[in-house]
Amino acid sequence: MMLSENLGTLKQFDILFKELSKYQNPFDIPDELAEKAFNLSKQLKW
């Protein structure tokens, strides 16, 4: 049940990870992108 509840969020993570993979150095990741990842993680249901 939890997987189906989180499916939309996980799909958004897939898109986000593809965008994050463009950065070799974690310090190059824009703050907005890091904040998006943080906010997405808060949407996951446990």
Coordinates of N, CA and C in Angstrom, one line a residue:
M1 N 0.8 -1.2 0.0 CA 0.0 0.0 0.0 C 0.9 1.3 0.0
M2 N 2.0 1.3 0.8 CA 2.8 2.5 0.9 C 3.5 2.8 -0.5
L3 N 3.8 1.7 -1.2 CA 4.5 2.0 -2.5 C 3.5 2.7 -3.4
S4 N 2.3 2.3 -3.5 CA 1.3 3.0 -4.4 C 1.1 4.4 -3.9
E5 N 1.1 4.7 -2.6 CA 0.9 6.0 -2.0 C 2.1 6.9 -2.4
N6 N 3.3 6.3 -2.5 CA 4.5 7.1 -2.7 C 4.9 7.1 -4.2
L7 N 4.2 6.4 -5.1 CA 4.6 6.3 -6.5 C 4.8 7.6 -7.2
G8 N 3.9 8.6 -7.0 CA 4.0 9.9 -7.6 C 5.3 10.6 -7.1
T9 N 5.5 10.5 -5.8 CA 6.7 11.2 -5.3 C 8.0 10.5 -5.8
L10 N 8.0 9.2 -5.9 CA 9.1 8.4 -6.4 C 9.4 8.8 -7.8
K11 N 8.4 9.0 -8.6 CA 8.6 9.4 -10.0 C 9.2 10.8 -10.1
Q12 N 8.8 11.7 -9.1 CA 9.4 13.0 -9.1 C 10.9 12.9 -8.7
F13 N 11.2 12.0 -7.8 CA 12.6 11.7 -7.4 C 13.4 11.3 -8.6
D14 N 12.8 10.4 -9.4 CA 13.5 9.9 -10.6 C 13.9 11.1 -11.5
I15 N 13.0 12.0 -11.7 CA 13.3 13.2 -12.5 C 14.4 14.1 -11.8
L16 N 14.3 14.2 -10.5 CA 15.2 15.0 -9.8 C 16.6 14.4 -9.8
F17 N 16.7 13.1 -9.7 CA 18.0 12.4 -9.7 C 18.7 12.5 -11.0
K18 N 17.9 12.5 -12.1 CA 18.5 12.7 -13.4 C 19.1 14.1 -13.5
E19 N 18.4 15.1 -13.0 CA 18.9 16.4 -13.0 C 20.1 16.6 -12.1
L20 N 20.1 15.9 -10.9 CA 21.3 16.0 -10.0 C 22.5 15.3 -10.5
S21 N 22.3 14.3 -11.4 CA 23.4 13.6 -12.0 C 24.3 14.4 -12.9
K22 N 23.8 15.6 -13.2 CA 24.6 16.5 -14.1 C 25.8 17.2 -13.3
Y23 N 25.7 17.1 -11.9 CA 26.7 17.7 -11.1 C 27.6 16.7 -10.5
Q24 N 28.9 16.9 -10.8 CA 29.9 15.9 -10.3 C 30.3 16.2 -8.9
N25 N 30.3 17.5 -8.5 CA 30.6 17.9 -7.2 C 29.4 18.3 -6.4
P26 N 29.1 17.7 -5.3 CA 27.9 18.1 -4.6 C 27.8 19.6 -4.2
F27 N 28.9 20.2 -4.1 CA 28.9 21.7 -3.8 C 28.4 22.5 -4.9
D28 N 28.3 21.9 -6.1 CA 27.8 22.6 -7.3 C 26.3 22.6 -7.5
I29 N 25.7 21.8 -6.7 CA 24.2 21.6 -6.7 C 23.6 22.9 -6.3
P30 N 22.7 23.5 -7.1 CA 22.0 24.7 -6.7 C 21.2 24.5 -5.4
D31 N 21.1 25.5 -4.6 CA 20.3 25.4 -3.4 C 18.8 25.0 -3.7
E32 N 18.3 25.5 -4.8 CA 16.9 25.3 -5.1 C 16.7 23.8 -5.3
L33 N 17.7 23.2 -6.0 CA 17.5 21.7 -6.3 C 17.7 20.9 -5.0
A34 N 18.6 21.3 -4.1 CA 18.7 20.6 -2.9 C 17.5 20.8 -2.0
E35 N 16.9 21.9 -2.0 CA 15.7 22.2 -1.3 C 14.5 21.4 -1.9
K36 N 14.5 21.2 -3.2 CA 13.4 20.4 -3.8 C 13.5 18.9 -3.4
A37 N 14.8 18.4 -3.3 CA 15.0 17.1 -2.8 C 14.5 16.9 -1.4
F38 N 14.8 17.9 -0.6 CA 14.4 17.8 0.8 C 12.9 17.9 1.0
N39 N 12.2 18.7 0.2 CA 10.8 18.8 0.3 C 10.1 17.6 -0.3
L40 N 10.7 17.0 -1.3 CA 10.2 15.7 -1.8 C 10.2 14.6 -0.8
S41 N 11.4 14.6 0.0 CA 11.5 13.5 1.0 C 10.5 13.7 2.1
K42 N 10.1 14.9 2.3 CA 9.0 15.1 3.4 C 7.7 14.6 2.9
Q43 N 7.5 14.4 1.6 CA 6.2 13.9 1.1 C 6.0 12.4 1.1
L44 N 7.1 11.7 1.4 CA 7.1 10.2 1.4 C 6.3 9.8 2.7
K45 N 5.4 8.8 2.5 CA 4.6 8.3 3.6 C 5.3 7.1 4.2
W46 N 5.3 7.0 5.5 CA 5.9 5.8 6.2 C 4.9 5.0 6.8

